[in-house]
């Protein structure tokens, strides 16, 4: 794992955007896994400003609420089009977001997995992290080898996301999410976390034991996982001095 710590969210976002931009320039047909939530918003603004060529890029989103129509203002479908896709030249046919109104959810999930395989797998998956350590919507105790499927949100996640819905009672209880096994097959993982409220989940993920109780801890098993953190999100890491030192002393050929 590479733990990149920057003083501010803006700084960490620029590093993440540079990593994605460099991949897209090297591989114009890159397959990107994308995330929602407040964390990647600044990343998407930065990527839009970079005026990259998205015409041959394929995207797969991590998750979606079950029961929300696509056009619902809080659907992740709406989120992605409003905050990224409509500002870049991505081809609509190359955009994949789980369908929260699928009638046969297991069948839809199997098809989503197949679409990822057919696209040649995900080159780089962007991730946020929940305050409980979830990635995508893989809540604590999710199988570490899980595939795309339906999950039930924890009360913690419902409370965390109630700010978007104007009350916890309006947050759907069920979601479709790529599994941890699906996420782990991406060739690169890039997890972003900002702010002190993520500090505990980040410390457990990076330095704690690997376990389903903190799904993000599974990233320890990935050969190319990066965390892009601001100082507050890194504040509970015991070895932060080492991570900073490693990043500052990277040989030129290793720099993005
Ligand atoms: C959301 C998403 C996750 C996201 C996490 C953190 O509900 N399903 O993909 O990483 O929870 O959200 P935020 O970035 O708003 O803190």
mmCIF file of N, CA and C in Angstrom, residues 107-212:
data_model
loop_
_atom_site.group_PDB
_atom_site.id
_atom_site.type_symbol
_atom_site.label_atom_id
_atom_site.label_comp_id
_atom_site.label_asym_id
_atom_site.label_seq_id
_atom_site.Cartn_x
_atom_site.Cartn_y
_atom_site.Cartn_z
ATOM 1 N N UNK A 107 -30.133 -11.234 -10.903
ATOM 2 C CA UNK A 107 -29.818 -11.339 -12.333
ATOM 3 C C UNK A 107 -29.075 -10.080 -12.801
ATOM 4 N N UNK A 108 -29.549 -8.931 -12.333
ATOM 5 C CA UNK A 108 -28.868 -7.682 -12.706
ATOM 6 C C UNK A 108 -27.412 -7.708 -12.217
ATOM 7 N N UNK A 109 -27.221 -8.157 -10.980
ATOM 8 C CA UNK A 109 -25.871 -8.148 -10.388
ATOM 9 C C UNK A 109 -24.930 -9.074 -11.161
ATOM 10 N N UNK A 110 -25.437 -10.241 -11.560
ATOM 11 C CA UNK A 110 -24.612 -11.182 -12.333
ATOM 12 C C UNK A 110 -24.234 -10.542 -13.670
ATOM 13 N N UNK A 111 -25.185 -9.798 -14.262
ATOM 14 C CA UNK A 111 -24.913 -9.145 -15.545
ATOM 15 C C UNK A 111 -23.860 -8.043 -15.374
ATOM 16 N N UNK A 112 -23.932 -7.322 -14.265
ATOM 17 C CA UNK A 112 -22.974 -6.241 -14.001
ATOM 18 C C UNK A 112 -21.551 -6.814 -13.913
ATOM 19 N N UNK A 113 -21.448 -7.929 -13.192
ATOM 20 C CA UNK A 113 -20.133 -8.604 -13.092
ATOM 21 C C UNK A 113 -19.633 -9.013 -14.478
ATOM 22 N N UNK A 114 -20.560 -9.502 -15.291
ATOM 23 C CA UNK A 114 -20.188 -9.941 -16.641
ATOM 24 C C UNK A 114 -19.745 -8.749 -17.490
ATOM 25 N N UNK A 115 -20.447 -7.629 -17.331
ATOM 26 C CA UNK A 115 -20.071 -6.426 -18.096
ATOM 27 C C UNK A 115 -18.664 -5.961 -17.720
ATOM 28 N N UNK A 116 -18.332 -6.063 -16.441
ATOM 29 C CA UNK A 116 -16.969 -5.676 -16.008
ATOM 30 C C UNK A 116 -15.946 -6.610 -16.660
ATOM 31 N N UNK A 117 -16.254 -7.895 -16.635
ATOM 32 C CA UNK A 117 -15.333 -8.865 -17.275
ATOM 33 C C UNK A 117 -15.206 -8.589 -18.761
ATOM 34 N N UNK A 118 -16.351 -8.334 -19.415
ATOM 35 C CA UNK A 118 -16.349 -8.097 -20.873
ATOM 36 C C UNK A 118 -15.532 -6.858 -21.229
ATOM 37 N N UNK A 119 -15.493 -5.900 -20.310
ATOM 38 C CA UNK A 119 -14.717 -4.665 -20.573
ATOM 39 C C UNK A 119 -13.225 -4.891 -20.324
ATOM 40 N N UNK A 120 -12.873 -6.088 -19.888
ATOM 41 C CA UNK A 120 -11.460 -6.396 -19.641
ATOM 42 C C UNK A 120 -11.035 -6.120 -18.205
ATOM 43 N N UNK A 121 -12.011 -5.888 -17.318
ATOM 44 C CA UNK A 121 -11.695 -5.609 -15.913
ATOM 45 C C UNK A 121 -11.449 -4.125 -15.707
ATOM 46 N N UNK A 122 -11.435 -3.726 -14.452
ATOM 47 C CA UNK A 122 -11.279 -2.303 -14.107
ATOM 48 C C UNK A 122 -9.788 -1.986 -13.934
ATOM 49 N N UNK A 123 -9.338 -0.932 -14.610
ATOM 50 C CA UNK A 123 -7.924 -0.543 -14.490
ATOM 51 C C UNK A 123 -7.662 0.152 -13.166
ATOM 52 N N UNK A 124 -8.552 1.062 -12.810
ATOM 53 C CA UNK A 124 -8.359 1.804 -11.554
ATOM 54 C C UNK A 124 -9.719 2.053 -10.916
ATOM 55 N N UNK A 125 -9.843 1.674 -9.670
ATOM 56 C CA UNK A 125 -11.093 1.872 -8.942
ATOM 57 C C UNK A 125 -10.909 2.971 -7.897
ATOM 58 N N UNK A 126 -11.734 4.012 -8.004
ATOM 59 C CA UNK A 126 -11.757 5.079 -6.994
ATOM 60 C C UNK A 126 -12.658 4.620 -5.849
ATOM 61 N N UNK A 127 -12.213 4.878 -4.621
ATOM 62 C CA UNK A 127 -13.001 4.500 -3.446
ATOM 63 C C UNK A 127 -13.039 5.644 -2.442
ATOM 64 N N UNK A 128 -14.169 5.789 -1.757
ATOM 65 C CA UNK A 128 -14.208 6.563 -0.522
ATOM 66 C C UNK A 128 -14.202 5.555 0.615
ATOM 67 N N UNK A 129 -14.452 6.015 1.812
ATOM 68 C CA UNK A 129 -14.565 5.081 2.949
ATOM 69 C C UNK A 129 -15.648 5.605 3.885
ATOM 70 N N UNK A 130 -16.485 4.706 4.356
ATOM 71 C CA UNK A 130 -17.511 5.105 5.322
ATOM 72 C C UNK A 130 -16.896 5.260 6.707
ATOM 73 N N UNK A 131 -17.590 5.919 7.600
ATOM 74 C CA UNK A 131 -17.053 6.070 8.955
ATOM 75 C C UNK A 131 -16.955 4.707 9.645
ATOM 76 N N UNK A 132 -17.667 3.714 9.115
ATOM 77 C CA UNK A 132 -17.572 2.352 9.658
ATOM 78 C C UNK A 132 -16.613 1.469 8.852
ATOM 79 N N UNK A 133 -15.878 2.094 7.933
ATOM 80 C CA UNK A 133 -14.901 1.331 7.144
ATOM 81 C C UNK A 133 -15.476 0.740 5.863
ATOM 82 N N UNK A 134 -16.739 1.070 5.534
ATOM 83 C CA UNK A 134 -17.276 0.440 4.314
ATOM 84 C C UNK A 134 -16.631 1.007 3.059
ATOM 85 N N UNK A 135 -16.522 0.163 2.054
ATOM 86 C CA UNK A 135 -16.112 0.589 0.706
ATOM 87 C C UNK A 135 -17.235 0.179 -0.235
ATOM 88 N N UNK A 136 -17.537 1.054 -1.223
ATOM 89 C CA UNK A 136 -18.798 0.872 -1.933
ATOM 90 C C UNK A 136 -19.862 0.940 -0.857
ATOM 91 N N UNK A 137 -20.753 -0.027 -0.855
ATOM 92 C CA UNK A 137 -21.669 -0.153 0.286
ATOM 93 C C UNK A 137 -21.450 -1.509 0.952
ATOM 94 N N UNK A 138 -20.220 -1.966 0.963
ATOM 95 C CA UNK A 138 -19.898 -3.210 1.665
ATOM 96 C C UNK A 138 -19.738 -2.883 3.138
ATOM 97 N N UNK A 139 -20.820 -3.109 3.856
ATOM 98 C CA UNK A 139 -20.844 -2.759 5.270
ATOM 99 C C UNK A 139 -20.011 -3.754 6.084
ATOM 100 N N UNK A 140 -19.653 -3.376 7.333
ATOM 101 C CA UNK A 140 -18.912 -4.305 8.191
ATOM 102 C C UNK A 140 -19.578 -5.680 8.219
ATOM 103 N N UNK A 141 -18.763 -6.690 8.165
ATOM 104 C CA UNK A 141 -19.100 -8.128 8.103
ATOM 105 C C UNK A 141 -19.420 -8.593 6.688
ATOM 106 N N UNK A 142 -19.296 -7.704 5.689
ATOM 107 C CA UNK A 142 -19.424 -8.162 4.302
ATOM 108 C C UNK A 142 -18.337 -9.188 4.031
ATOM 109 N N UNK A 143 -18.690 -10.195 3.262
ATOM 110 C CA UNK A 143 -17.672 -11.185 2.903
ATOM 111 C C UNK A 143 -16.530 -10.497 2.156
ATOM 112 N N UNK A 144 -15.324 -10.841 2.506
ATOM 113 C CA UNK A 144 -14.160 -10.224 1.854
ATOM 114 C C UNK A 144 -13.963 -10.731 0.430
ATOM 115 N N UNK A 145 -14.737 -11.740 0.035
ATOM 116 C CA UNK A 145 -14.665 -12.207 -1.356
ATOM 117 C C UNK A 145 -15.998 -11.978 -2.079
ATOM 118 N N UNK A 146 -16.829 -11.091 -1.538
ATOM 119 C CA UNK A 146 -18.176 -10.899 -2.094
ATOM 120 C C UNK A 146 -18.143 -10.327 -3.506
ATOM 121 N N UNK A 147 -19.230 -10.584 -4.231
ATOM 122 C CA UNK A 147 -19.418 -10.046 -5.572
ATOM 123 C C UNK A 147 -20.571 -9.037 -5.523
ATOM 124 N N UNK A 148 -20.873 -8.423 -6.676
ATOM 125 C CA UNK A 148 -21.966 -7.452 -6.753
ATOM 126 C C UNK A 148 -23.274 -8.105 -6.276
ATOM 127 N N UNK A 149 -23.958 -7.413 -5.376
ATOM 128 C CA UNK A 149 -25.156 -8.005 -4.752
ATOM 129 C C UNK A 149 -25.934 -6.936 -4.006
ATOM 130 N N UNK A 150 -27.061 -7.340 -3.427
ATOM 131 C CA UNK A 150 -27.848 -6.418 -2.600
ATOM 132 C C UNK A 150 -27.307 -6.451 -1.168
ATOM 133 N N UNK A 151 -27.281 -5.289 -0.534
ATOM 134 C CA UNK A 151 -26.859 -5.221 0.874
ATOM 135 C C UNK A 151 -27.847 -4.355 1.644
ATOM 136 N N UNK A 152 -27.880 -4.549 2.953
ATOM 137 C CA UNK A 152 -28.687 -3.698 3.824
ATOM 138 C C UNK A 152 -27.744 -2.733 4.530
ATOM 139 N N UNK A 153 -28.102 -1.459 4.536
ATOM 140 C CA UNK A 153 -27.231 -0.459 5.176
ATOM 141 C C UNK A 153 -27.280 -0.586 6.693
ATOM 142 N N UNK A 154 -26.199 -0.175 7.331
ATOM 143 C CA UNK A 154 -26.196 -0.104 8.790
ATOM 144 C C UNK A 154 -26.900 1.196 9.215
ATOM 145 N N UNK A 155 -27.304 1.218 10.464
ATOM 146 C CA UNK A 155 -27.928 2.449 10.988
ATOM 147 C C UNK A 155 -26.944 3.615 10.902
ATOM 148 N N UNK A 156 -25.661 3.306 11.115
ATOM 149 C CA UNK A 156 -24.614 4.344 11.044
ATOM 150 C C UNK A 156 -24.575 4.989 9.655
ATOM 151 N N UNK A 157 -24.584 4.149 8.618
ATOM 152 C CA UNK A 157 -24.527 4.680 7.246
ATOM 153 C C UNK A 157 -25.803 5.445 6.915
ATOM 154 N N UNK A 158 -26.934 4.929 7.366
ATOM 155 C CA UNK A 158 -28.205 5.643 7.125
ATOM 156 C C UNK A 158 -28.133 7.023 7.785
ATOM 157 N N UNK A 159 -27.613 7.064 9.011
ATOM 158 C CA UNK A 159 -27.485 8.359 9.702
ATOM 159 C C UNK A 159 -26.496 9.263 8.959
ATOM 160 N N UNK A 160 -25.360 8.696 8.534
ATOM 161 C CA UNK A 160 -24.342 9.500 7.822
ATOM 162 C C UNK A 160 -24.918 10.092 6.529
ATOM 163 N N UNK A 161 -25.726 9.318 5.828
ATOM 164 C CA UNK A 161 -26.215 9.765 4.516
ATOM 165 C C UNK A 161 -27.540 10.515 4.589
ATOM 166 N N UNK A 162 -28.094 10.623 5.800
ATOM 167 C CA UNK A 162 -29.402 11.293 5.943
ATOM 168 C C UNK A 162 -29.301 12.769 5.561
ATOM 169 N N UNK A 163 -28.081 13.330 5.643
ATOM 170 C CA UNK A 163 -27.921 14.744 5.297
ATOM 171 C C UNK A 163 -28.289 15.014 3.832
ATOM 172 N N UNK A 164 -28.132 14.014 2.985
ATOM 173 C CA UNK A 164 -28.476 14.208 1.568
ATOM 174 C C UNK A 164 -29.978 14.078 1.320
ATOM 175 N N UNK A 165 -30.654 13.361 2.200
ATOM 176 C CA UNK A 165 -32.064 13.029 1.953
ATOM 177 C C UNK A 165 -33.024 13.891 2.767
ATOM 178 N N UNK A 166 -32.473 14.703 3.682
ATOM 179 C CA UNK A 166 -33.347 15.495 4.535
ATOM 180 C C UNK A 166 -34.037 14.610 5.560
ATOM 181 N N UNK A 167 -33.311 13.689 6.153
ATOM 182 C CA UNK A 167 -33.867 12.858 7.219
ATOM 183 C C UNK A 167 -33.583 11.387 7.001
ATOM 184 N N UNK A 168 -33.259 10.685 8.116
ATOM 185 C CA UNK A 168 -32.885 9.271 8.034
ATOM 186 C C UNK A 168 -34.044 8.425 7.502
ATOM 187 N N UNK A 169 -35.281 8.844 7.793
ATOM 188 C CA UNK A 169 -36.437 8.036 7.374
ATOM 189 C C UNK A 169 -36.579 7.988 5.842
ATOM 190 N N UNK A 170 -35.889 8.898 5.147
ATOM 191 C CA UNK A 170 -36.008 8.899 3.679
ATOM 192 C C UNK A 170 -34.886 8.108 2.993
ATOM 193 N N UNK A 171 -33.904 7.651 3.771
ATOM 194 C CA UNK A 171 -32.773 6.939 3.162
ATOM 195 C C UNK A 171 -33.187 5.489 2.888
ATOM 196 N N UNK A 172 -33.031 5.020 1.639
ATOM 197 C CA UNK A 172 -33.358 3.611 1.371
ATOM 198 C C UNK A 172 -32.524 2.693 2.271
ATOM 199 N N UNK A 173 -33.081 1.541 2.622
ATOM 200 C CA UNK A 173 -32.354 0.610 3.493
ATOM 201 C C UNK A 173 -31.473 -0.343 2.693
ATOM 202 N N UNK A 174 -31.823 -0.491 1.406
ATOM 203 C CA UNK A 174 -31.114 -1.483 0.598
ATOM 204 C C UNK A 174 -30.356 -0.822 -0.550
ATOM 205 N N UNK A 175 -29.283 -1.485 -0.936
ATOM 206 C CA UNK A 175 -28.413 -0.953 -1.994
ATOM 207 C C UNK A 175 -27.893 -2.115 -2.831
ATOM 208 N N UNK A 176 -27.476 -1.784 -4.046
ATOM 209 C CA UNK A 176 -26.688 -2.742 -4.844
ATOM 210 C C UNK A 176 -25.259 -2.236 -4.775
ATOM 211 N N UNK A 177 -24.336 -3.112 -4.487
ATOM 212 C CA UNK A 177 -22.927 -2.693 -4.435
ATOM 213 C C UNK A 177 -22.018 -3.744 -5.064
ATOM 214 N N UNK A 178 -20.991 -3.257 -5.767
ATOM 215 C CA UNK A 178 -19.924 -4.191 -6.150
ATOM 216 C C UNK A 178 -19.449 -4.858 -4.868
ATOM 217 N N UNK A 179 -19.027 -6.099 -4.967
ATOM 218 C CA UNK A 179 -18.514 -6.775 -3.776
ATOM 219 C C UNK A 179 -17.052 -6.430 -3.515
ATOM 220 N N UNK A 180 -16.578 -6.874 -2.367
ATOM 221 C CA UNK A 180 -15.168 -6.621 -2.050
ATOM 222 C C UNK A 180 -14.272 -7.433 -2.999
ATOM 223 N N UNK A 181 -14.730 -8.632 -3.344
ATOM 224 C CA UNK A 181 -13.984 -9.440 -4.317
ATOM 225 C C UNK A 181 -13.929 -8.753 -5.677
ATOM 226 N N UNK A 182 -15.045 -8.120 -6.058
ATOM 227 C CA UNK A 182 -15.090 -7.392 -7.338
ATOM 228 C C UNK A 182 -14.085 -6.239 -7.294
ATOM 229 N N UNK A 183 -14.130 -5.476 -6.223
ATOM 230 C CA UNK A 183 -13.248 -4.312 -6.068
ATOM 231 C C UNK A 183 -11.781 -4.756 -6.090
ATOM 232 N N UNK A 184 -11.512 -5.855 -5.421
ATOM 233 C CA UNK A 184 -10.118 -6.321 -5.314
ATOM 234 C C UNK A 184 -9.531 -6.761 -6.651
ATOM 235 N N UNK A 185 -10.402 -7.018 -7.636
ATOM 236 C CA UNK A 185 -9.890 -7.427 -8.949
ATOM 237 C C UNK A 185 -9.459 -6.243 -9.812
ATOM 238 N N UNK A 186 -9.797 -5.017 -9.398
ATOM 239 C CA UNK A 186 -9.326 -3.844 -10.154
ATOM 240 C C UNK A 186 -7.799 -3.833 -10.087
ATOM 241 N N UNK A 187 -7.173 -3.382 -11.177
ATOM 242 C CA UNK A 187 -5.705 -3.449 -11.213
ATOM 243 C C UNK A 187 -5.052 -2.436 -10.278
ATOM 244 N N UNK A 188 -5.735 -1.307 -10.052
ATOM 245 C CA UNK A 188 -5.238 -0.322 -9.078
ATOM 246 C C UNK A 188 -6.413 0.143 -8.235
ATOM 247 N N UNK A 189 -6.157 0.422 -6.980
ATOM 248 C CA UNK A 189 -7.189 0.991 -6.100
ATOM 249 C C UNK A 189 -6.695 2.340 -5.584
ATOM 250 N N UNK A 190 -7.612 3.294 -5.544
ATOM 251 C CA UNK A 190 -7.261 4.646 -5.087
ATOM 252 C C UNK A 190 -8.338 5.085 -4.104
ATOM 253 N N UNK A 191 -8.018 5.010 -2.808
ATOM 254 C CA UNK A 191 -9.002 5.363 -1.782
ATOM 255 C C UNK A 191 -8.725 6.773 -1.281
ATOM 256 N N UNK A 192 -9.752 7.602 -1.312
ATOM 257 C CA UNK A 192 -9.631 8.982 -0.826
ATOM 258 C C UNK A 192 -10.369 9.113 0.498
ATOM 259 N N UNK A 193 -9.774 9.830 1.440
ATOM 260 C CA UNK A 193 -10.489 10.109 2.691
ATOM 261 C C UNK A 193 -10.030 11.459 3.225
ATOM 262 N N UNK A 194 -11.007 12.253 3.609
ATOM 263 C CA UNK A 194 -10.726 13.596 4.101
ATOM 264 C C UNK A 194 -11.465 13.833 5.407
ATOM 265 N N UNK A 195 -10.804 14.532 6.306
ATOM 266 C CA UNK A 195 -11.473 14.989 7.521
ATOM 267 C C UNK A 195 -11.303 14.022 8.679
ATOM 268 N N UNK A 196 -11.389 14.598 9.872
ATOM 269 C CA UNK A 196 -11.124 13.826 11.079
ATOM 270 C C UNK A 196 -12.138 12.703 11.306
ATOM 271 N N UNK A 197 -13.349 12.894 10.797
ATOM 272 C CA UNK A 197 -14.341 11.848 11.082
ATOM 273 C C UNK A 197 -14.020 10.529 10.360
ATOM 274 N N UNK A 198 -13.082 10.557 9.434
ATOM 275 C CA UNK A 198 -12.661 9.314 8.768
ATOM 276 C C UNK A 198 -11.398 8.722 9.403
ATOM 277 N N UNK A 199 -10.818 9.440 10.368
ATOM 278 C CA UNK A 199 -9.483 9.052 10.869
ATOM 279 C C UNK A 199 -9.451 7.642 11.468
ATOM 280 N N UNK A 200 -10.483 7.298 12.225
ATOM 281 C CA UNK A 200 -10.466 5.978 12.873
ATOM 282 C C UNK A 200 -10.608 4.856 11.838
ATOM 283 N N UNK A 201 -11.553 5.044 10.922
ATOM 284 C CA UNK A 201 -11.764 4.011 9.889
ATOM 285 C C UNK A 201 -10.498 3.834 9.048
ATOM 286 N N UNK A 202 -9.827 4.947 8.742
ATOM 287 C CA UNK A 202 -8.599 4.879 7.939
ATOM 288 C C UNK A 202 -7.502 4.151 8.721
ATOM 289 N N UNK A 203 -7.340 4.498 9.990
ATOM 290 C CA UNK A 203 -6.274 3.863 10.791
ATOM 291 C C UNK A 203 -6.517 2.362 10.915
ATOM 292 N N UNK A 204 -7.775 1.986 11.106
ATOM 293 C CA UNK A 204 -8.079 0.549 11.209
ATOM 294 C C UNK A 204 -7.834 -0.151 9.875
ATOM 295 N N UNK A 205 -8.165 0.544 8.796
ATOM 296 C CA UNK A 205 -7.997 -0.076 7.470
ATOM 297 C C UNK A 205 -6.520 -0.273 7.141
ATOM 298 N N UNK A 206 -5.702 0.731 7.483
ATOM 299 C CA UNK A 206 -4.292 0.691 7.076
ATOM 300 C C UNK A 206 -3.437 -0.111 8.065
ATOM 301 N N UNK A 207 -3.721 0.060 9.353
ATOM 302 C CA UNK A 207 -2.812 -0.506 10.354
ATOM 303 C C UNK A 207 -3.459 -1.567 11.240
ATOM 304 N N UNK A 208 -4.751 -1.745 11.077
ATOM 305 C CA UNK A 208 -5.434 -2.746 11.896
ATOM 306 C C UNK A 208 -5.325 -4.114 11.263
ATOM 307 N N UNK A 209 -5.860 -5.116 11.950
ATOM 308 C CA UNK A 209 -5.878 -6.447 11.331
ATOM 309 C C UNK A 209 -6.844 -6.461 10.144
ATOM 310 N N UNK A 210 -6.603 -7.326 9.183
ATOM 311 C CA UNK A 210 -7.543 -7.474 8.070
ATOM 312 C C UNK A 210 -8.756 -8.220 8.603
ATOM 313 N N UNK A 211 -9.918 -7.633 8.368
ATOM 314 C CA UNK A 211 -11.117 -8.312 8.843
ATOM 315 C C UNK A 211 -12.357 -7.692 8.253
ATOM 316 N N UNK A 212 -13.403 -8.496 8.176
ATOM 317 C CA UNK A 212 -14.649 -8.030 7.569
ATOM 318 C C UNK A 212 -15.296 -6.913 8.377
#
